[in-house]
Amino acid sequence: MAKVRGGHPAPADAEARRSVAAVICYPSESLPQPDLVAYRAAREGWTKVDVVTMPPRDARSFTVPAGHFFRILSVEGPQVGDLNLWSASDRDERFFSGKTRALHGTHLSTGDRLWSCLLHLRPMATIIEDTLDWYGVDRWGGSVHDVIGTRCDPYTHRLLSGGDYHHCCHSNLTRALARHLDCPLDVAEPMVHDVLNVFMCTGFTRDTGQYFMKASPVRPGDFLEFFAEIDLLGALSACPGGDCSAEHSSDKATCHPIVVEVYRPQSPPRGWASPPRNGYDGGHGA
Ligand SMILES: [Zn+2]
């Protein structure tokens, strides 16, 4: 059935209204800028302290102390990953995909930060290297590592197809978190949140504004590398969509593992200090 939309006549000044110049909502120049030179220098002589492999169509948790680095690495074949982050000491502080999108744009790369949710709103991690930064924005408006999708989940799948599928990223992340916390699934599930879609290539169609995906350009050896600004608990799901060239929420796509490596530097980056919680006093004008 066609969408019922439109039907209202354009006013005489429609073009003038459409021609109004756009204003960037959150000019990112006003954000404190990460010192990427200092971050990268701190990698010299670092030690790999942990390696966690996400099996295809499944997720695993990992922890990264503040001041350490972690790298999400493509191995074996093109594969998209759905990333969740929490403060290791307070799971109420979690990654805020929406505000990260508002601050940095629809797709993240080097120098962008993953911000935590309100009441905290501080950088959780800073991206310090992205081997897919050459991709840029393609002719359909597609780009890599988005904060626009949410995560594939069995509820939406049921809504659209009527069936149940248990290896969506939402379920994979729920099982991984429940295992880490040694808690029931229904305790872990509400802590799962909107993700960073690592390696996924996405955009919005220009004509209908719909969310699209296309085959990820990622190849084995590509990685996205982060610096942990606070003590982190992470979970990463190897999406059942594989490279997300055709469909997700099924067992049809070819899937591969993804690896997370954690590195301890010899000393923290020069001048770095773990950021405090946001300074707003919570008065709300009452
Ligand atoms: Zn997924």
mmCIF file of C-alpha atoms and ligand atoms in Angstrom:
data_model
loop_
_atom_site.group_PDB
_atom_site.id
_atom_site.type_symbol
_atom_site.label_atom_id
_atom_site.label_comp_id
_atom_site.label_asym_id
_atom_site.label_seq_id
_atom_site.Cartn_x
_atom_site.Cartn_y
_atom_site.Cartn_z
ATOM 1 C CA MET A 1 0.000 0.000 0.000
ATOM 2 C CA ALA A 2 1.311 3.471 -0.880
ATOM 3 C CA LYS A 3 2.103 5.872 1.928
ATOM 4 C CA VAL A 4 -0.480 8.598 2.433
ATOM 5 C CA ARG A 5 1.622 11.729 2.366
ATOM 6 C CA GLY A 6 1.368 15.217 0.939
ATOM 7 C CA GLY A 7 -1.799 16.777 -0.409
ATOM 8 C CA HIS A 8 -1.237 20.226 1.042
ATOM 9 C CA PRO A 9 -0.609 23.014 -1.503
ATOM 10 C CA ALA A 10 2.761 24.790 -1.288
ATOM 11 C CA PRO A 11 2.508 28.416 -0.170
ATOM 12 C CA ALA A 12 3.555 31.205 -2.566
ATOM 13 C CA ASP A 13 6.871 31.648 -0.708
ATOM 14 C CA ALA A 14 7.699 27.902 -0.614
ATOM 15 C CA GLU A 15 11.013 28.271 -2.453
ATOM 16 C CA ALA A 16 12.089 31.183 -0.266
ATOM 17 C CA ARG A 17 11.404 29.098 2.824
ATOM 18 C CA ARG A 18 13.304 26.141 1.402
ATOM 19 C CA SER A 19 16.243 28.393 0.494
ATOM 20 C CA VAL A 20 16.988 29.400 4.090
ATOM 21 C CA ALA A 21 20.606 28.500 4.909
ATOM 22 C CA ALA A 22 21.298 25.544 7.212
ATOM 23 C CA VAL A 23 23.074 26.056 10.530
ATOM 24 C CA ILE A 24 25.174 23.329 12.145
ATOM 25 C CA CYS A 25 23.360 22.423 15.378
ATOM 26 C CA TYR A 26 26.488 21.634 17.370
ATOM 27 C CA PRO A 27 29.619 23.207 15.860
ATOM 28 C CA SER A 28 32.224 20.637 16.857
ATOM 29 C CA GLU A 29 34.998 23.257 17.001
ATOM 30 C CA SER A 30 33.599 24.279 20.377
ATOM 31 C CA LEU A 31 34.227 20.783 21.791
ATOM 32 C CA PRO A 32 37.498 20.119 23.598
ATOM 33 C CA GLN A 33 39.712 18.581 20.899
ATOM 34 C CA PRO A 34 41.555 15.322 21.597
ATOM 35 C CA ASP A 35 45.338 15.492 21.327
ATOM 36 C CA LEU A 36 45.717 12.768 18.678
ATOM 37 C CA VAL A 37 49.474 13.263 18.423
ATOM 38 C CA ALA A 38 49.880 12.525 22.140
ATOM 39 C CA TYR A 39 47.454 9.569 21.970
ATOM 40 C CA ARG A 40 49.274 8.021 19.036
ATOM 41 C CA ALA A 41 52.707 8.614 20.583
ATOM 42 C CA ALA A 42 51.578 6.646 23.644
ATOM 43 C CA ARG A 43 51.210 3.512 21.440
ATOM 44 C CA GLU A 44 55.000 3.284 21.188
ATOM 45 C CA GLY A 45 56.097 0.142 23.053
ATOM 46 C CA TRP A 46 52.558 -0.792 24.110
ATOM 47 C CA THR A 47 51.716 -4.354 25.186
ATOM 48 C CA LYS A 48 48.816 -6.428 23.907
ATOM 49 C CA VAL A 49 47.075 -7.586 27.084
ATOM 50 C CA ASP A 50 43.884 -9.209 25.790
ATOM 51 C CA VAL A 51 42.362 -10.672 22.635
ATOM 52 C CA VAL A 52 38.657 -11.495 22.423
ATOM 53 C CA THR A 53 37.127 -13.167 19.366
ATOM 54 C CA MET A 54 33.466 -12.595 18.545
ATOM 55 C CA PRO A 55 32.183 -15.743 16.834
ATOM 56 C CA PRO A 56 29.925 -15.229 13.793
ATOM 57 C CA ARG A 57 26.318 -14.370 14.766
ATOM 58 C CA ASP A 58 27.360 -14.009 18.392
ATOM 59 C CA ALA A 59 28.796 -11.443 20.821
ATOM 60 C CA ARG A 60 31.387 -11.359 23.583
ATOM 61 C CA SER A 61 32.172 -8.823 26.306
ATOM 62 C CA PHE A 62 35.554 -7.247 27.028
ATOM 63 C CA THR A 63 36.969 -4.707 29.471
ATOM 64 C CA VAL A 64 39.391 -1.859 28.817
ATOM 65 C CA PRO A 65 40.915 0.162 31.689
ATOM 66 C CA ALA A 66 41.011 3.965 31.286
ATOM 67 C CA GLY A 67 44.203 4.965 29.505
ATOM 68 C CA HIS A 68 44.395 1.700 27.508
ATOM 69 C CA PHE A 69 43.686 1.241 23.818
ATOM 70 C CA PHE A 70 41.424 -1.207 22.024
ATOM 71 C CA ARG A 71 41.230 -2.150 18.406
ATOM 72 C CA ILE A 72 38.318 -3.773 16.548
ATOM 73 C CA LEU A 73 39.890 -5.859 13.832
ATOM 74 C CA SER A 74 38.489 -7.462 10.677
ATOM 75 C CA VAL A 75 39.690 -11.039 10.228
ATOM 76 C CA GLU A 76 38.898 -13.777 7.722
ATOM 77 C CA GLY A 77 36.297 -11.822 5.740
ATOM 78 C CA PRO A 78 34.046 -8.743 5.580
ATOM 79 C CA GLN A 79 31.900 -8.501 8.699
ATOM 80 C CA VAL A 80 29.987 -5.760 10.473
ATOM 81 C CA GLY A 81 30.051 -5.355 14.272
ATOM 82 C CA ASP A 82 27.580 -3.757 16.686
ATOM 83 C CA LEU A 83 29.326 -2.108 19.641
ATOM 84 C CA ASN A 84 27.927 -1.304 23.095
ATOM 85 C CA LEU A 85 29.932 0.464 25.810
ATOM 86 C CA TRP A 86 29.272 0.974 29.500
ATOM 87 C CA SER A 87 31.242 2.531 32.314
ATOM 88 C CA ALA A 88 32.839 -0.513 33.963
ATOM 89 C CA SER A 89 31.900 0.814 37.404
ATOM 90 C CA ASP A 90 28.365 2.097 36.644
ATOM 91 C CA ARG A 91 26.261 0.402 33.964
ATOM 92 C CA ASP A 92 23.762 3.288 34.073
ATOM 93 C CA GLU A 93 26.421 5.250 32.208
ATOM 94 C CA ARG A 94 26.308 3.922 28.675
ATOM 95 C CA PHE A 95 27.080 4.985 25.134
ATOM 96 C CA PHE A 96 24.729 7.695 23.777
ATOM 97 C CA SER A 97 24.487 7.065 20.063
ATOM 98 C CA GLY A 98 22.003 9.913 19.464
ATOM 99 C CA LYS A 99 24.071 12.695 21.037
ATOM 100 C CA THR A 100 27.253 11.325 19.498
ATOM 101 C CA ARG A 101 25.490 11.615 16.119
ATOM 102 C CA ALA A 102 24.365 15.169 16.907
ATOM 103 C CA LEU A 103 27.890 16.172 17.904
ATOM 104 C CA HIS A 104 29.985 14.408 15.264
ATOM 105 C CA GLY A 105 27.618 13.494 12.415
ATOM 106 C CA THR A 106 26.067 10.297 11.098
ATOM 107 C CA HIS A 107 29.338 8.356 10.680
ATOM 108 C CA LEU A 108 32.384 8.379 12.944
ATOM 109 C CA SER A 109 36.087 8.346 12.200
ATOM 110 C CA THR A 110 39.422 9.474 13.614
ATOM 111 C CA GLY A 111 39.183 12.216 16.243
ATOM 112 C CA ASP A 112 35.495 11.583 16.986
ATOM 113 C CA ARG A 113 34.424 10.474 20.417
ATOM 114 C CA LEU A 114 31.848 8.095 21.819
ATOM 115 C CA TRP A 115 29.857 10.084 24.395
ATOM 116 C CA SER A 116 27.991 8.694 27.387
ATOM 117 C CA CYS A 117 24.306 9.253 28.186
ATOM 118 C CA LEU A 118 22.838 12.167 30.114
ATOM 119 C CA LEU A 119 23.701 12.872 33.681
ATOM 120 C CA HIS A 120 27.209 11.909 32.571
ATOM 121 C CA LEU A 121 27.769 13.140 28.990
ATOM 122 C CA ARG A 122 31.511 12.760 28.801
ATOM 123 C CA PRO A 123 33.798 11.049 26.293
ATOM 124 C CA MET A 124 33.948 7.293 26.908
ATOM 125 C CA ALA A 125 36.386 6.579 24.080
ATOM 126 C CA THR A 126 38.189 8.488 21.336
ATOM 127 C CA ILE A 127 38.772 7.062 17.850
ATOM 128 C CA ILE A 128 42.454 7.413 17.091
ATOM 129 C CA GLU A 129 42.772 5.407 13.875
ATOM 130 C CA ASP A 130 40.403 4.226 11.136
ATOM 131 C CA THR A 131 41.848 2.288 8.194
ATOM 132 C CA LEU A 132 38.573 2.824 6.281
ATOM 133 C CA ASP A 133 38.840 6.623 6.410
ATOM 134 C CA TRP A 134 39.656 6.581 2.660
ATOM 135 C CA TYR A 135 36.023 5.627 1.926
ATOM 136 C CA GLY A 136 34.617 9.069 2.695
ATOM 137 C CA VAL A 137 31.054 9.557 1.435
ATOM 138 C CA ASP A 138 30.009 7.657 -1.701
ATOM 139 C CA ARG A 139 27.688 8.899 -4.423
ATOM 140 C CA TRP A 140 24.597 7.581 -2.641
ATOM 141 C CA GLY A 141 25.555 9.367 0.566
ATOM 142 C CA GLY A 142 26.781 6.125 2.142
ATOM 143 C CA SER A 143 29.659 6.036 4.604
ATOM 144 C CA VAL A 144 31.206 3.734 7.220
ATOM 145 C CA HIS A 145 30.840 3.317 11.036
ATOM 146 C CA ASP A 146 27.390 4.840 11.562
ATOM 147 C CA VAL A 147 25.535 6.020 14.625
ATOM 148 C CA ILE A 148 22.186 6.108 12.783
ATOM 149 C CA GLY A 149 21.126 2.469 12.898
ATOM 150 C CA THR A 150 20.144 1.111 16.270
ATOM 151 C CA ARG A 151 20.999 -2.642 16.183
ATOM 152 C CA CYS A 152 19.117 -5.493 14.528
ATOM 153 C CA ASP A 153 16.654 -6.910 17.032
ATOM 154 C CA PRO A 154 14.070 -9.694 17.228
ATOM 155 C CA TYR A 155 11.174 -7.325 17.974
ATOM 156 C CA THR A 156 11.520 -5.361 14.738
ATOM 157 C CA HIS A 157 12.151 -8.617 12.901
ATOM 158 C CA ARG A 158 8.892 -10.032 14.246
ATOM 159 C CA LEU A 159 7.064 -6.823 13.330
ATOM 160 C CA LEU A 160 8.274 -6.997 9.734
ATOM 161 C CA SER A 161 8.342 -10.735 9.079
ATOM 162 C CA GLY A 162 6.226 -12.350 11.776
ATOM 163 C CA GLY A 163 8.974 -14.831 12.665
ATOM 164 C CA ASP A 164 11.373 -15.187 15.576
ATOM 165 C CA TYR A 165 15.123 -14.948 15.080
ATOM 166 C CA HIS A 166 17.405 -15.294 18.117
ATOM 167 C CA HIS A 167 20.794 -14.169 16.798
ATOM 168 C CA CYS A 168 20.106 -10.510 16.074
ATOM 169 C CA CYS A 169 22.749 -8.183 17.528
ATOM 170 C CA HIS A 170 20.354 -7.128 20.298
ATOM 171 C CA SER A 171 20.016 -10.740 21.467
ATOM 172 C CA ASN A 172 23.725 -11.456 21.011
ATOM 173 C CA LEU A 173 24.624 -8.406 23.122
ATOM 174 C CA THR A 174 22.026 -9.378 25.744
ATOM 175 C CA ARG A 175 23.470 -12.890 26.117
ATOM 176 C CA ALA A 176 27.067 -11.555 26.233
ATOM 177 C CA LEU A 177 26.208 -8.998 28.928
ATOM 178 C CA ALA A 178 24.210 -11.530 30.977
ATOM 179 C CA ARG A 179 27.187 -13.893 30.852
ATOM 180 C CA HIS A 180 29.589 -11.133 31.919
ATOM 181 C CA LEU A 181 27.392 -9.975 34.803
ATOM 182 C CA ASP A 182 26.258 -13.513 35.654
ATOM 183 C CA CYS A 183 22.671 -12.267 35.690
ATOM 184 C CA PRO A 184 19.384 -13.360 34.033
ATOM 185 C CA LEU A 185 18.695 -12.255 30.454
ATOM 186 C CA ASP A 186 15.828 -9.981 31.513
ATOM 187 C CA VAL A 187 18.158 -8.058 33.837
ATOM 188 C CA ALA A 188 20.806 -7.613 31.139
ATOM 189 C CA GLU A 189 18.477 -6.812 28.240
ATOM 190 C CA PRO A 190 17.417 -3.261 29.304
ATOM 191 C CA MET A 191 21.104 -2.289 29.542
ATOM 192 C CA VAL A 192 21.641 -3.014 25.847
ATOM 193 C CA HIS A 193 21.507 0.224 23.876
ATOM 194 C CA ASP A 194 21.890 1.797 20.439
ATOM 195 C CA VAL A 195 25.229 0.926 18.914
ATOM 196 C CA LEU A 196 28.144 2.141 16.901
ATOM 197 C CA ASN A 197 27.858 0.110 13.694
ATOM 198 C CA VAL A 198 31.515 -0.746 13.200
ATOM 199 C CA PHE A 199 32.526 -1.326 9.530
ATOM 200 C CA MET A 200 28.895 -1.037 8.369
ATOM 201 C CA CYS A 201 28.266 1.074 5.253
ATOM 202 C CA THR A 202 24.991 2.967 5.504
ATOM 203 C CA GLY A 203 23.140 6.147 4.690
ATOM 204 C CA PHE A 204 19.712 7.585 3.989
ATOM 205 C CA THR A 205 18.154 7.482 0.525
ATOM 206 C CA ARG A 206 17.942 10.985 -0.884
ATOM 207 C CA ASP A 207 14.375 10.608 -2.224
ATOM 208 C CA THR A 208 12.593 8.826 0.632
ATOM 209 C CA GLY A 209 14.993 9.406 3.526
ATOM 210 C CA GLN A 210 15.065 5.684 4.301
ATOM 211 C CA TYR A 211 17.924 3.993 6.107
ATOM 212 C CA PHE A 212 19.948 1.888 3.694
ATOM 213 C CA MET A 213 22.907 -0.456 3.944
ATOM 214 C CA LYS A 214 25.302 -1.787 1.336
ATOM 215 C CA ALA A 215 28.205 -4.222 1.269
ATOM 216 C CA SER A 216 30.848 -3.123 3.764
ATOM 217 C CA PRO A 217 34.170 -2.138 2.161
ATOM 218 C CA VAL A 218 36.035 -3.727 5.113
ATOM 219 C CA ARG A 219 38.694 -6.349 4.390
ATOM 220 C CA PRO A 220 40.765 -8.526 6.745
ATOM 221 C CA GLY A 221 43.439 -6.367 8.370
ATOM 222 C CA ASP A 222 41.243 -3.269 8.573
ATOM 223 C CA PHE A 223 40.668 -1.901 12.061
ATOM 224 C CA LEU A 224 39.057 0.847 14.089
ATOM 225 C CA GLU A 225 41.143 1.848 17.084
ATOM 226 C CA PHE A 226 40.010 3.578 20.268
ATOM 227 C CA PHE A 227 41.534 5.122 23.348
ATOM 228 C CA ALA A 228 39.543 4.381 26.538
ATOM 229 C CA GLU A 229 38.849 7.672 28.343
ATOM 230 C CA ILE A 230 37.194 5.908 31.304
ATOM 231 C CA ASP A 231 37.154 2.307 32.586
ATOM 232 C CA LEU A 232 35.047 0.500 29.996
ATOM 233 C CA LEU A 233 32.951 -2.618 29.724
ATOM 234 C CA GLY A 234 32.259 -3.345 26.068
ATOM 235 C CA ALA A 235 30.273 -5.903 24.106
ATOM 236 C CA LEU A 236 30.532 -6.471 20.385
ATOM 237 C CA SER A 237 28.228 -8.540 18.170
ATOM 238 C CA ALA A 238 29.279 -10.033 14.837
ATOM 239 C CA CYS A 239 26.028 -9.105 13.046
ATOM 240 C CA PRO A 240 24.063 -11.937 11.371
ATOM 241 C CA GLY A 241 24.010 -9.675 8.306
ATOM 242 C CA GLY A 242 27.723 -10.438 7.693
ATOM 243 C CA ASP A 243 28.917 -7.638 5.390
ATOM 244 C CA CYS A 244 25.291 -6.368 5.344
ATOM 245 C CA SER A 245 25.102 -6.464 1.538
ATOM 246 C CA ALA A 246 21.710 -8.166 1.424
ATOM 247 C CA GLU A 247 19.869 -8.823 4.664
ATOM 248 C CA HIS A 248 20.257 -9.189 8.388
ATOM 249 C CA SER A 249 18.177 -11.009 10.999
ATOM 250 C CA SER A 250 18.624 -14.386 9.298
ATOM 251 C CA ASP A 251 21.113 -17.216 8.855
ATOM 252 C CA LYS A 252 21.450 -16.565 5.106
ATOM 253 C CA ALA A 253 24.410 -14.144 4.982
ATOM 254 C CA THR A 254 28.022 -15.350 5.120
ATOM 255 C CA CYS A 255 29.406 -14.294 8.507
ATOM 256 C CA HIS A 256 32.917 -14.060 9.917
ATOM 257 C CA PRO A 257 34.415 -13.513 13.355
ATOM 258 C CA ILE A 258 35.638 -10.088 14.536
ATOM 259 C CA VAL A 259 38.472 -9.598 17.008
ATOM 260 C CA VAL A 260 38.961 -7.053 19.806
ATOM 261 C CA GLU A 261 42.539 -6.466 20.952
ATOM 262 C CA VAL A 262 43.339 -4.508 24.120
ATOM 263 C CA TYR A 263 46.683 -2.721 24.527
ATOM 264 C CA ARG A 264 48.370 -1.273 27.642
ATOM 265 C CA PRO A 265 50.706 1.661 26.962
ATOM 266 C CA GLN A 266 53.978 2.084 28.852
ATOM 267 C CA SER A 267 52.592 5.353 30.150
ATOM 268 C CA PRO A 268 49.395 7.349 29.473
ATOM 269 C CA PRO A 269 49.379 9.980 26.711
ATOM 270 C CA ARG A 270 51.170 13.189 27.662
ATOM 271 C CA GLY A 271 48.787 15.655 29.296
ATOM 272 C CA TRP A 272 45.857 13.205 29.409
ATOM 273 C CA ALA A 273 43.471 12.911 32.351
ATOM 274 C CA SER A 274 40.317 10.775 32.521
ATOM 275 C CA PRO A 275 37.371 13.170 31.956
ATOM 276 C CA PRO A 276 35.033 13.907 34.894
ATOM 277 C CA ARG A 277 31.247 13.550 34.710
ATOM 278 C CA ASN A 278 29.450 16.472 33.087
ATOM 279 C CA GLY A 279 29.361 19.507 35.391
ATOM 280 C CA TYR A 280 25.649 20.385 35.077
ATOM 281 C CA ASP A 281 24.235 20.779 38.603
ATOM 282 C CA GLY A 282 20.897 19.015 37.978
ATOM 283 C CA GLY A 283 18.866 22.050 39.030
ATOM 284 C CA HIS A 284 16.605 22.042 35.926
ATOM 285 C CA GLY A 285 15.305 25.480 36.860
ATOM 286 C CA ALA A 286 13.040 24.186 39.660
HETATM 287 ZN ZN ZN B 1 23.081 -6.735 13.571
#
